[in-house]
PDB file of C-alpha atoms in Angstrom:
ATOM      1  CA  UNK A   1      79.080 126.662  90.778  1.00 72.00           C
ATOM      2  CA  UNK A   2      80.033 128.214  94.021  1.00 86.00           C
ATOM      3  CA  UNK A   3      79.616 126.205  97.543  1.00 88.00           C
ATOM      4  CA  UNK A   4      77.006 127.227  99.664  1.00 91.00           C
ATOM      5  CA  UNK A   5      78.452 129.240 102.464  1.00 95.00           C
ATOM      6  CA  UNK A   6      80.305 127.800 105.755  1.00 94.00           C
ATOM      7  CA  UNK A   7      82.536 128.242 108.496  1.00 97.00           C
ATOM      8  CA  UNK A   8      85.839 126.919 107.889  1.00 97.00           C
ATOM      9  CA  UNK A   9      88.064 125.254 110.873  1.00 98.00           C
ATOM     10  CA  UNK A  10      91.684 124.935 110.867  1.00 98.00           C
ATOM     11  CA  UNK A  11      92.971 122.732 114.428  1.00 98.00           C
ATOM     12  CA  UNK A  12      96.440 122.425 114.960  1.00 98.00           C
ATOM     13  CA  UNK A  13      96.170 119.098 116.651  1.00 98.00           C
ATOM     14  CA  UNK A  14      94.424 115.388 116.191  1.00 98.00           C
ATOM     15  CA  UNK A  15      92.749 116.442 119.808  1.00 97.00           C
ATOM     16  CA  UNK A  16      91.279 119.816 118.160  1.00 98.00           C
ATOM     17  CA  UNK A  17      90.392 118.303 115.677  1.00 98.00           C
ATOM     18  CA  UNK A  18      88.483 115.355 117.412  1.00 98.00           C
ATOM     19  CA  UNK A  19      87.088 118.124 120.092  1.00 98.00           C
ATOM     20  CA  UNK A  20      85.242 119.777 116.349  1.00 98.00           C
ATOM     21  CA  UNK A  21      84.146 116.976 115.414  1.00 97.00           C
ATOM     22  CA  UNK A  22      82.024 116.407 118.669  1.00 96.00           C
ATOM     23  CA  UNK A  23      80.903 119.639 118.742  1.00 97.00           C
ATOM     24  CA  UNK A  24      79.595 119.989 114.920  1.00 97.00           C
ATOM     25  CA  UNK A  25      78.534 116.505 114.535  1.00 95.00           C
ATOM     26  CA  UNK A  26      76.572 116.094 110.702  1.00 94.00           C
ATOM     27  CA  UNK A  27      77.380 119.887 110.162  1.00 96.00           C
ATOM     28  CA  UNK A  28      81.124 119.232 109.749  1.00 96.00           C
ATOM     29  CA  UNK A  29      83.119 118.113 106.815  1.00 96.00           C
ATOM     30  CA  UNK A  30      86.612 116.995 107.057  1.00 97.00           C
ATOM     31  CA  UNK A  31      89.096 118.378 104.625  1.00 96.00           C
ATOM     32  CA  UNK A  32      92.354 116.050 103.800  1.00 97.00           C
ATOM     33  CA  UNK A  33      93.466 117.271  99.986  1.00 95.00           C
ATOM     34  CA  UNK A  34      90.300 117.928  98.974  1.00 92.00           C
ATOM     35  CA  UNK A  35      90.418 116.448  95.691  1.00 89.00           C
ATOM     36  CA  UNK A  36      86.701 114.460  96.465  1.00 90.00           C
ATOM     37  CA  UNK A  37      85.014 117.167  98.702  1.00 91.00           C
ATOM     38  CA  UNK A  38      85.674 120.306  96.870  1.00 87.00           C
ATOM     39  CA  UNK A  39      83.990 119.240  93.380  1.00 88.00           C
ATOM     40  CA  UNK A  40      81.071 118.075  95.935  1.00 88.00           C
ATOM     41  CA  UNK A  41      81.045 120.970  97.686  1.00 87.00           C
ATOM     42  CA  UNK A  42      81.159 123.122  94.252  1.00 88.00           C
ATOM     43  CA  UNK A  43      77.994 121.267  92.813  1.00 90.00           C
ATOM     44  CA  UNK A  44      76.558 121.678  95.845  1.00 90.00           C
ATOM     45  CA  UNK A  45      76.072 118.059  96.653  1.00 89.00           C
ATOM     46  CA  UNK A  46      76.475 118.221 100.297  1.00 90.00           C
ATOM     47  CA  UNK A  47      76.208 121.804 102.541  1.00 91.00           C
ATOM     48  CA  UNK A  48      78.093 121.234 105.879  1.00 94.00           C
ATOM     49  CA  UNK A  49      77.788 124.113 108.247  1.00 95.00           C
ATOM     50  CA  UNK A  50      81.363 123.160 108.998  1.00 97.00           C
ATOM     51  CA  UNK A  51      84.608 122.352 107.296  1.00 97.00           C
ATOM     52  CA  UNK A  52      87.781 121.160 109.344  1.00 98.00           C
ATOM     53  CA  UNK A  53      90.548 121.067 107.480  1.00 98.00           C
ATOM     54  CA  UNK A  54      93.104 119.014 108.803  1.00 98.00           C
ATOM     55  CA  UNK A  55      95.963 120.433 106.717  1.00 97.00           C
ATOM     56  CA  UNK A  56      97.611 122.402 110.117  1.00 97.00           C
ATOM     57  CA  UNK A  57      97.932 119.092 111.601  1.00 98.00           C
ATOM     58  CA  UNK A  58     101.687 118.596 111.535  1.00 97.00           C
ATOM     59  CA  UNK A  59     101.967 115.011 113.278  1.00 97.00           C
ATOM     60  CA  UNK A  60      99.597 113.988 110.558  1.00 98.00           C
ATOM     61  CA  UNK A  61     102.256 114.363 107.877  1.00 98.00           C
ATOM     62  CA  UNK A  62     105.280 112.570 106.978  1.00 98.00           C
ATOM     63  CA  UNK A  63     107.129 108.900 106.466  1.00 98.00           C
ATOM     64  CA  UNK A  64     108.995 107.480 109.878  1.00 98.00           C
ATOM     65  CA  UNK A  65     110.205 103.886 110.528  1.00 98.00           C
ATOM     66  CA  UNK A  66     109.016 102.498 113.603  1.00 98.00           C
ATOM     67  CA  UNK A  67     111.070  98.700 113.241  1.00 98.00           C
ATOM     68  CA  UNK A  68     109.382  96.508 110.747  1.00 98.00           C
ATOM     69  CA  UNK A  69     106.645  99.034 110.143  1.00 98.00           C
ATOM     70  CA  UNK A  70     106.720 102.088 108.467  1.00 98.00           C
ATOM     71  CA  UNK A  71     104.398 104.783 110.004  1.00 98.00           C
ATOM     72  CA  UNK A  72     102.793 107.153 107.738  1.00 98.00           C
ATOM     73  CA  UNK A  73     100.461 110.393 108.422  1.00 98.00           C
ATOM     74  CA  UNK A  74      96.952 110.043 106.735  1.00 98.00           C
ATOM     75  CA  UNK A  75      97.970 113.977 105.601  1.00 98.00           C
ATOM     76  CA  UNK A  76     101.006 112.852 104.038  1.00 98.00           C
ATOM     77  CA  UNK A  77     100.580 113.483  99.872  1.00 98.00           C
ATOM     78  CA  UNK A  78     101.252 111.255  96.934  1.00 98.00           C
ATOM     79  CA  UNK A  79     104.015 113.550  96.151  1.00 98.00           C
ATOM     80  CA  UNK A  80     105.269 112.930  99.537  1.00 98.00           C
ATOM     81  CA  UNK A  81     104.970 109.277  99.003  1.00 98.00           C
ATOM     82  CA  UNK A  82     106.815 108.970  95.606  1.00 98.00           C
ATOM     83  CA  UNK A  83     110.176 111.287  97.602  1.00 98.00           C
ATOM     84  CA  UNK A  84     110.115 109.089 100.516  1.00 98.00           C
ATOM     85  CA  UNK A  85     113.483 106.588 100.114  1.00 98.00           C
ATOM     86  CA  UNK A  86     111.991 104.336 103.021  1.00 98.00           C
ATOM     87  CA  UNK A  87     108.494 104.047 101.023  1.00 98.00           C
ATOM     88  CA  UNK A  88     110.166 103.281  98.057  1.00 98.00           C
ATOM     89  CA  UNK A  89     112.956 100.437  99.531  1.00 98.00           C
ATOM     90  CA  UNK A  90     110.238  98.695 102.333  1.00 98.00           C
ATOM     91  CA  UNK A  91     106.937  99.466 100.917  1.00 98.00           C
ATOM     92  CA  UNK A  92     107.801  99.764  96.900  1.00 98.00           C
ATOM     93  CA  UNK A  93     104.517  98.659  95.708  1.00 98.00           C
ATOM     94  CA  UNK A  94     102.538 101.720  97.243  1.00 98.00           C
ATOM     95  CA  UNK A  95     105.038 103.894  95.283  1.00 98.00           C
ATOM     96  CA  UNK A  96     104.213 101.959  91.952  1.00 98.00           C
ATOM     97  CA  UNK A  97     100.408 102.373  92.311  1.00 98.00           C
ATOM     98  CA  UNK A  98     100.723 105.867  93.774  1.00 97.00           C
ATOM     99  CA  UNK A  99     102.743 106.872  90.990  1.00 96.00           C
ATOM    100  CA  UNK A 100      99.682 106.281  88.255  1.00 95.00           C
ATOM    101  CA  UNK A 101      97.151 108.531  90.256  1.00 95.00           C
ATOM    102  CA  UNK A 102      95.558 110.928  88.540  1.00 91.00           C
ATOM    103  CA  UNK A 103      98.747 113.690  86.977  1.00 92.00           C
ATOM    104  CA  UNK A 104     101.013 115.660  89.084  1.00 93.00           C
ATOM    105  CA  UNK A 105      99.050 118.691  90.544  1.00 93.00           C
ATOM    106  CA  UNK A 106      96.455 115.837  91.954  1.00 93.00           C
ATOM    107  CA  UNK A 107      99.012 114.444  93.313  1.00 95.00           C
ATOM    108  CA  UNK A 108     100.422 117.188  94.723  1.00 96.00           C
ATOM    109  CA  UNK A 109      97.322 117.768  96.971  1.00 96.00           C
ATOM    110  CA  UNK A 110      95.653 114.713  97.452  1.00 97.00           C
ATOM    111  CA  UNK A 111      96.803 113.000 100.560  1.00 98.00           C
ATOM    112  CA  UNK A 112      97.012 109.016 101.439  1.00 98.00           C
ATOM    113  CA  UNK A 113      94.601 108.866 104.686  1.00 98.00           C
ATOM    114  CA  UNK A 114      91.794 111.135 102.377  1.00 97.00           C
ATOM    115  CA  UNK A 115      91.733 108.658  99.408  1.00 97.00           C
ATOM    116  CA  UNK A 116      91.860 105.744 102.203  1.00 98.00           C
ATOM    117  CA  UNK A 117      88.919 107.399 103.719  1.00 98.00           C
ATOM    118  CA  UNK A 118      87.101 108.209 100.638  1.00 97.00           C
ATOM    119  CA  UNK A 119      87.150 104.368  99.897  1.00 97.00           C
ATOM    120  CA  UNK A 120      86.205 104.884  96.198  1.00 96.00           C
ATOM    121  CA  UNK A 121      86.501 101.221  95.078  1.00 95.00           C
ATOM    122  CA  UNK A 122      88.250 102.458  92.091  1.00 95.00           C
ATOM    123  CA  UNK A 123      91.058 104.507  93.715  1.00 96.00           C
ATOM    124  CA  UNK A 124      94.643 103.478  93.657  1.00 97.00           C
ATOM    125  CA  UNK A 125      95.547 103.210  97.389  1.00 98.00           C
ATOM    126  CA  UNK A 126      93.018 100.564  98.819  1.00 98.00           C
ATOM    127  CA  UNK A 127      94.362  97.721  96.843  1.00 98.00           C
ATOM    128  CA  UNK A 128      98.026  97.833  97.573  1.00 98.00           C
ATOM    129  CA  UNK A 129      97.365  98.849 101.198  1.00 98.00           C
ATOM    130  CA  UNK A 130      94.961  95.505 101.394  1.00 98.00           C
ATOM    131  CA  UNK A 131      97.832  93.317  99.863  1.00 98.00           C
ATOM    132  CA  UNK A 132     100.646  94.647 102.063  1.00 98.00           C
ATOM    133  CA  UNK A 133      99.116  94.073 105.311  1.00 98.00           C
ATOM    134  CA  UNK A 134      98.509  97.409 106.468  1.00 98.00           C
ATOM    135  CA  UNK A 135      97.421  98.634 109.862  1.00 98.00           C
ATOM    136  CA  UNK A 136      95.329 102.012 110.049  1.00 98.00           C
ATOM    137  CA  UNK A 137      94.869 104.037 113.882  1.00 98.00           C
ATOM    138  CA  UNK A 138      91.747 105.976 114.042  1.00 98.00           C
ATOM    139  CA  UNK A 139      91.831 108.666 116.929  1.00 98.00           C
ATOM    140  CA  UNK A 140      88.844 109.348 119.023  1.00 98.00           C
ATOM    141  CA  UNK A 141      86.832 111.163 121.603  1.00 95.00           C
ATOM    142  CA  UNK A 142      88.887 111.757 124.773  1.00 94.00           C
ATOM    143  CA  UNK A 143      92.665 111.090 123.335  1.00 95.00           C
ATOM    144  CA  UNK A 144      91.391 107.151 122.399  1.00 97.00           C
ATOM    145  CA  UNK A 145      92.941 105.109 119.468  1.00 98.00           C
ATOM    146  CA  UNK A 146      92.166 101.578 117.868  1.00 98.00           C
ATOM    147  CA  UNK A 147      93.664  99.943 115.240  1.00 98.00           C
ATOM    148  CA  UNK A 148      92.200  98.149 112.396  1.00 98.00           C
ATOM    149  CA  UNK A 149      93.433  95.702 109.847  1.00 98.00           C
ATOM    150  CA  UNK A 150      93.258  97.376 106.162  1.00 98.00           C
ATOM    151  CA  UNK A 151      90.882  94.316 105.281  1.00 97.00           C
ATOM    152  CA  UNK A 152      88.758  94.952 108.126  1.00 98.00           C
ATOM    153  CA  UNK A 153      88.598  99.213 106.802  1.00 98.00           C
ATOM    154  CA  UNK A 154      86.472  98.818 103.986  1.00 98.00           C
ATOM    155  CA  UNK A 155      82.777  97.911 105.295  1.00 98.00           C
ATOM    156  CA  UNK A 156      81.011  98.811 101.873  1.00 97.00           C
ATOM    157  CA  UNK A 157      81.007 101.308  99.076  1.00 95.00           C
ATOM    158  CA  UNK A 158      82.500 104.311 100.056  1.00 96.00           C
ATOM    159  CA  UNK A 159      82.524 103.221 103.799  1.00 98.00           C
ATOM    160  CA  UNK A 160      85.384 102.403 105.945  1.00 98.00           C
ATOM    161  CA  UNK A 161      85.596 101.542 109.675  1.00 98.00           C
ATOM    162  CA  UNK A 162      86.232 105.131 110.588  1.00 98.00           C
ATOM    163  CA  UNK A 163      83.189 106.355 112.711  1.00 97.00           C
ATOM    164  CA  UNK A 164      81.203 109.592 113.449  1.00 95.00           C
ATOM    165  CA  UNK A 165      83.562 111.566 115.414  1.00 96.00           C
ATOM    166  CA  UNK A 166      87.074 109.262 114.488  1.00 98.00           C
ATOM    167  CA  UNK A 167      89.912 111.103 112.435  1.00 98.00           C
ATOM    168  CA  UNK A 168      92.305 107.920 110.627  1.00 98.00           C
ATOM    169  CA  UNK A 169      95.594 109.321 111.765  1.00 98.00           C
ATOM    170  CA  UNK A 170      98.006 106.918 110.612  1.00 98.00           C
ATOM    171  CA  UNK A 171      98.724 104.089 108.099  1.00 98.00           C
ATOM    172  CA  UNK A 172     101.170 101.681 109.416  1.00 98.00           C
ATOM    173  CA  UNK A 173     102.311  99.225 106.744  1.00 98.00           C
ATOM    174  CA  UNK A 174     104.939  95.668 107.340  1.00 98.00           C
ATOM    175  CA  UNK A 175     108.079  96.543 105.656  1.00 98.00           C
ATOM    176  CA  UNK A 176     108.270  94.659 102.791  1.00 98.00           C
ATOM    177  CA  UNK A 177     112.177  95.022 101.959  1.00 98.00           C
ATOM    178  CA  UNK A 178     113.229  93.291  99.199  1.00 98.00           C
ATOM    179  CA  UNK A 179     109.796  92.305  97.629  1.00 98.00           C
ATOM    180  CA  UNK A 180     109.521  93.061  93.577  1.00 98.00           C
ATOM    181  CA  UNK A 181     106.154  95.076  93.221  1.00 98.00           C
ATOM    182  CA  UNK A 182     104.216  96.332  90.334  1.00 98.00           C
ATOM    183  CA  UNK A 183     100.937  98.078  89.825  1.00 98.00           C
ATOM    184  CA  UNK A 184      99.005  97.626  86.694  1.00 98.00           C
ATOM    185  CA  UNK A 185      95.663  99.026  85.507  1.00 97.00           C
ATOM    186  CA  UNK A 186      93.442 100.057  82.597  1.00 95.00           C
ATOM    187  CA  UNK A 187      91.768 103.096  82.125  1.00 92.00           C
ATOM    188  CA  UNK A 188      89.903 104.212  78.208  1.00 84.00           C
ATOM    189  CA  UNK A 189      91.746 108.068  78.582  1.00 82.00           C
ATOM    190  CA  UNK A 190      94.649 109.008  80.427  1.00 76.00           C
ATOM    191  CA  UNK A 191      94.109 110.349  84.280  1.00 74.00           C
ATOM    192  CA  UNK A 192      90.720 108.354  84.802  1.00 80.00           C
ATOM    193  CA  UNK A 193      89.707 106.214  87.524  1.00 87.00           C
ATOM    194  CA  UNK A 194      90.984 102.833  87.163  1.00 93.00           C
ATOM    195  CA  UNK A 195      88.522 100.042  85.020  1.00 94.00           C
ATOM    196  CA  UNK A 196      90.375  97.251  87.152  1.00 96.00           C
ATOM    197  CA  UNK A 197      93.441  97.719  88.918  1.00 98.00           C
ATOM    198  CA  UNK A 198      96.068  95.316  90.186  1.00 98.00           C
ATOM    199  CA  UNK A 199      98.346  95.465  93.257  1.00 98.00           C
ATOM    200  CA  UNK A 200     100.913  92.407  92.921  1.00 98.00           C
ATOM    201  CA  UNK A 201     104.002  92.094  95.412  1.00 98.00           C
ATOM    202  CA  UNK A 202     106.386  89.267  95.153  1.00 98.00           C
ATOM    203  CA  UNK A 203     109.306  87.727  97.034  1.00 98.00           C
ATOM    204  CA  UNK A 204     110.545  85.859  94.735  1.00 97.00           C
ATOM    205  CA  UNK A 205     113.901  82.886  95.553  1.00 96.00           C
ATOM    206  CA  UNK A 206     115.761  81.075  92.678  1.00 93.00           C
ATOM    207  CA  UNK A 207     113.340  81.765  90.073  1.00 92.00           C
ATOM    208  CA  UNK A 208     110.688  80.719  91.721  1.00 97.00           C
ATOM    209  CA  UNK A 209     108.055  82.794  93.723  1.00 98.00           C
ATOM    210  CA  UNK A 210     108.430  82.313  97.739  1.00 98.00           C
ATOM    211  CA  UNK A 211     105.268  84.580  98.743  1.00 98.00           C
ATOM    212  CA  UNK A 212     102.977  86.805  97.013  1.00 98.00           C
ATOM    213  CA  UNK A 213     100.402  89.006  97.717  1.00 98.00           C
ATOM    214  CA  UNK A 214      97.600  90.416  95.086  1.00 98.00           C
ATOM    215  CA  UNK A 215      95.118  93.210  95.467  1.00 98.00           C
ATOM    216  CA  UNK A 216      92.269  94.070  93.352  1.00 98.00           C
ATOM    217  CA  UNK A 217      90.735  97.464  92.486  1.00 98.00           C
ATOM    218  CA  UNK A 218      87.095  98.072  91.097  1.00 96.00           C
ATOM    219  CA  UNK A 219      86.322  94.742  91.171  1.00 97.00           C
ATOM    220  CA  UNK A 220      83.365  95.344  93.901  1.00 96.00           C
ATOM    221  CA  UNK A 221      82.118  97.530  95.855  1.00 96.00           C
ATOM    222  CA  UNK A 222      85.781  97.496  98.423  1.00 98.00           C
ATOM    223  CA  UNK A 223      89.050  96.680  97.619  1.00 98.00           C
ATOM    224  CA  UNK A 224      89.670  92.985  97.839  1.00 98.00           C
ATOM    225  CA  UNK A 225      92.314  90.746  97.857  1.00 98.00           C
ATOM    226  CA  UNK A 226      92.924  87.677  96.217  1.00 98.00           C
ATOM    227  CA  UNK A 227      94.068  85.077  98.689  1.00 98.00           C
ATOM    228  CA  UNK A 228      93.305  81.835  96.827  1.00 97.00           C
ATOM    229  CA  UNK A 229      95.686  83.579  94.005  1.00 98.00           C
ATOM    230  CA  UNK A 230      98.444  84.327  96.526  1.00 98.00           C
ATOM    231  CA  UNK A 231      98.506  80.567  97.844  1.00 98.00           C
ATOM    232  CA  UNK A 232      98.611  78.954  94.077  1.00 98.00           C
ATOM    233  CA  UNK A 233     101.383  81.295  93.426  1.00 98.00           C
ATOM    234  CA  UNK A 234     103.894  80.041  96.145  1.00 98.00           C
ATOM    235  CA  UNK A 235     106.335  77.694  94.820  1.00 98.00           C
ATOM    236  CA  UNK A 236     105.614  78.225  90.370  1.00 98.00           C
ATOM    237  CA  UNK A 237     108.711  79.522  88.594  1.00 98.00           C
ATOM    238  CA  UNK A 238     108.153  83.055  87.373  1.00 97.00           C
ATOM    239  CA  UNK A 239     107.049  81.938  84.312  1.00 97.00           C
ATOM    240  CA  UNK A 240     104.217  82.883  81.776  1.00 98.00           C
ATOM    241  CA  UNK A 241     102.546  79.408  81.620  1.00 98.00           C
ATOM    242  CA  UNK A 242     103.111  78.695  85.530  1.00 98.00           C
ATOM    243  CA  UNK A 243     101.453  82.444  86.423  1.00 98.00           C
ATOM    244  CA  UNK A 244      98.876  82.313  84.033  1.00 98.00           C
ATOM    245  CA  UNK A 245      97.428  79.501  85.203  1.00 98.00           C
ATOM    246  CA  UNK A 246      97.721  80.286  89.106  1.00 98.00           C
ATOM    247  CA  UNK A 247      95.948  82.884  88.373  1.00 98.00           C
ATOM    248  CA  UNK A 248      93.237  81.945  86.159  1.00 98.00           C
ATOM    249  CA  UNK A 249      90.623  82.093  88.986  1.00 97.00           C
ATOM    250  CA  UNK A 250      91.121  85.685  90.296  1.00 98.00           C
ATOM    251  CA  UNK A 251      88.227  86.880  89.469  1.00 97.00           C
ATOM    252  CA  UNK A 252      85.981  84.145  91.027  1.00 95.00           C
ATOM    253  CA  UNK A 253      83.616  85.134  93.690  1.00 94.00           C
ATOM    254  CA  UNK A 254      84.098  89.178  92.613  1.00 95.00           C
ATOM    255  CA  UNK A 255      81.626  91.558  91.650  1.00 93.00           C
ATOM    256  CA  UNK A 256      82.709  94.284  89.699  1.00 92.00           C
ATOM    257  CA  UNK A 257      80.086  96.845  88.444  1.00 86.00           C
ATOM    258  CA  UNK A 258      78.483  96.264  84.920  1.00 75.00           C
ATOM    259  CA  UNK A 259      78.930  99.920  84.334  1.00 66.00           C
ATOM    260  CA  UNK A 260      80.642  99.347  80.724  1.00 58.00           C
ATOM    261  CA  UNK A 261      78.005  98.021  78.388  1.00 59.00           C
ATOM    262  CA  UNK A 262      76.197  96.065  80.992  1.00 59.00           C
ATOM    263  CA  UNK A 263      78.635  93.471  80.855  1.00 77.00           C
ATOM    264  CA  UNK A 264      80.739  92.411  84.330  1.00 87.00           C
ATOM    265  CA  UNK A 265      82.590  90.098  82.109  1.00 90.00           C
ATOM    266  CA  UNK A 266      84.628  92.244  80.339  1.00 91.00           C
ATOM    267  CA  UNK A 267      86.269  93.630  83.900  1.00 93.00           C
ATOM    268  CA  UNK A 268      86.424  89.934  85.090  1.00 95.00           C
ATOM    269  CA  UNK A 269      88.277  89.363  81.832  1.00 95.00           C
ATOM    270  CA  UNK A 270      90.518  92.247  82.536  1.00 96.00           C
ATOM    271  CA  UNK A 271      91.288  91.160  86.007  1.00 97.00           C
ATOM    272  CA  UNK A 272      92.492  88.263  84.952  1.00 98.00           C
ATOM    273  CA  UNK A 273      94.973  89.585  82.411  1.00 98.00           C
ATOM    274  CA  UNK A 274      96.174  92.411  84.613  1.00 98.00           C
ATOM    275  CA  UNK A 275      97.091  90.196  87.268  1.00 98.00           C
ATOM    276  CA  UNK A 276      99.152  87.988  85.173  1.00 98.00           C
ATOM    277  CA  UNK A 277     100.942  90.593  84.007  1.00 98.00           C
ATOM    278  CA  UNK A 278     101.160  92.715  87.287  1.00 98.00           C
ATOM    279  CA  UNK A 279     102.691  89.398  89.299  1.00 98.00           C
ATOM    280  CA  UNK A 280     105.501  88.343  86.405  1.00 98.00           C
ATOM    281  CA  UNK A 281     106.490  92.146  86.913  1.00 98.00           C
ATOM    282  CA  UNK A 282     106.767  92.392  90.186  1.00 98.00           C
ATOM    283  CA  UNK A 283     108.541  88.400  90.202  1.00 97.00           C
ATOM    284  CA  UNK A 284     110.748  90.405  87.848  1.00 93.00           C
ATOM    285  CA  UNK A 285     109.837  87.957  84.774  1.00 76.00           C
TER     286      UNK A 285
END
């Protein structure tokens, strides 16, 4: 189908792009990559008057250090992410879950601060920005920022702390140098939105693990993370027997969607496994 017709806004700053916002109010749509509004907009879903696309934005893109944080533009793309040295040495779990999303020309377009704003519990971003700490800056009205804790973001399903008239500008995340980190997750066909999803990053010393941290995807209606997990964790050697049992409870107190045969079980069940694994490969076990 083709989208219904509307006027099409290109700022060239997060002020211009606030200032559009005000004025167009529920007529506008914000562009990032595009990869959620477009098929919307092509089935005709939703019919803004307005669409800014924040793609001219140029202090919206791109990977800087700023001490024991690395800063990174809500514009900035997967691709971008999976280049950047500095994600990949202080932030290397991002990389690892950024790397399964979707196939190449997805991730070519879609951009970090779009899927973070999107909040599709079963995206590949909320999870392993949840477990490493991260810090996101919404801009508003009059040149005003705030910052909010990633587990403070997610309100609901498919709603973040981001209000009407607010742009999220930046993602700034606690370098995490030295930490193992895997992503693991289980989809039925290749490309598909993740079943369950696991974000597990480790700092692991003499064979045992020091800290962890474990997010979960699709297993409600945010991105959660596992903190009981995280605390049985410290101190076990990064062993089969030692993880499998600190983790044994991850899925208590979750609610996943029944979507697959009715039965919220099976993605408990899957949580449970894909941690395990996720955490002895990120403790390098």
């Amino acid at each position: 189908m083709i989208p219904a017709q509307f006027d099409y806004l290109a700022p060239g700053s997060v002020e211009e792009a606030v200032a559009a916002l005000a004025e167009h109010g529920d007529e506008a749509k914000v562009l990032a990559g595009g990869q959620s509004l477009l098929p919307i907009l092509r089935m005709r879903l939703n019919a803004p008057g307005v669409v800014i696309d924040l793609g001219r934005i140029p202090e919206l893109q791109g990977v800087t250090e700023d001490g024991d944080h690395l800063v990174i533009g809500a514009m900035t793309t997967y691709a971008a992410l999976l280049a950047s040295e500095a994600v990949s040495m202080h932030a290397a779990l991002l990389s690892k879950a950024v790397a399964t999303v979707a196939d190449p020309q997805i991730r070519h377009r879609g951009t970090v601060g779009g899927a973070l704003v999107h909040a599709d519990p079963a995206g590949d971003v909320g999870a392993p920005a949840l477990a490493l700490g991260a810090e996101l800056v919404i801009a508003g009205a009059g040149g005003s920022t705030r910052t909010v804790a990633a587990e403070d973001f997610f309100e609901d399903l498919f709603t973040t702390a981001v209000g009407e008239g607010e742009l999220l500008t930046q993602i700034r995340i606690p370098k995490h140098t030295g930490w193992g980190a895997h992503y693991e997750k289980f989809v039925r066909v290749s490309h598909q939105w993740s079943i369950v999803g696991v974000a597990a990053t480790v700092r692991s010393e003499g064979g045992s693990i020091a800290e962890a941290r474990v997010g979960l995807t699709n297993m409600g209606s945010t991105p959660l993370r596992a903190r009981s997990v995280e605390e049985a964790l410290v101190g076990q050697p990064a062993t089969d027997e030692a993880v499998r049992a600190a983790v044994a409870s991850v899925a208590e107190g979750t609610n996943p969607p029944s979507d697959l045969n009715g039965d919220a079980d099976y993605r408990k069940h899957l949580a449970t496994v894909l941690t395990r694994r996720a955490v002895l490969a990120a403790a390098g076990a």
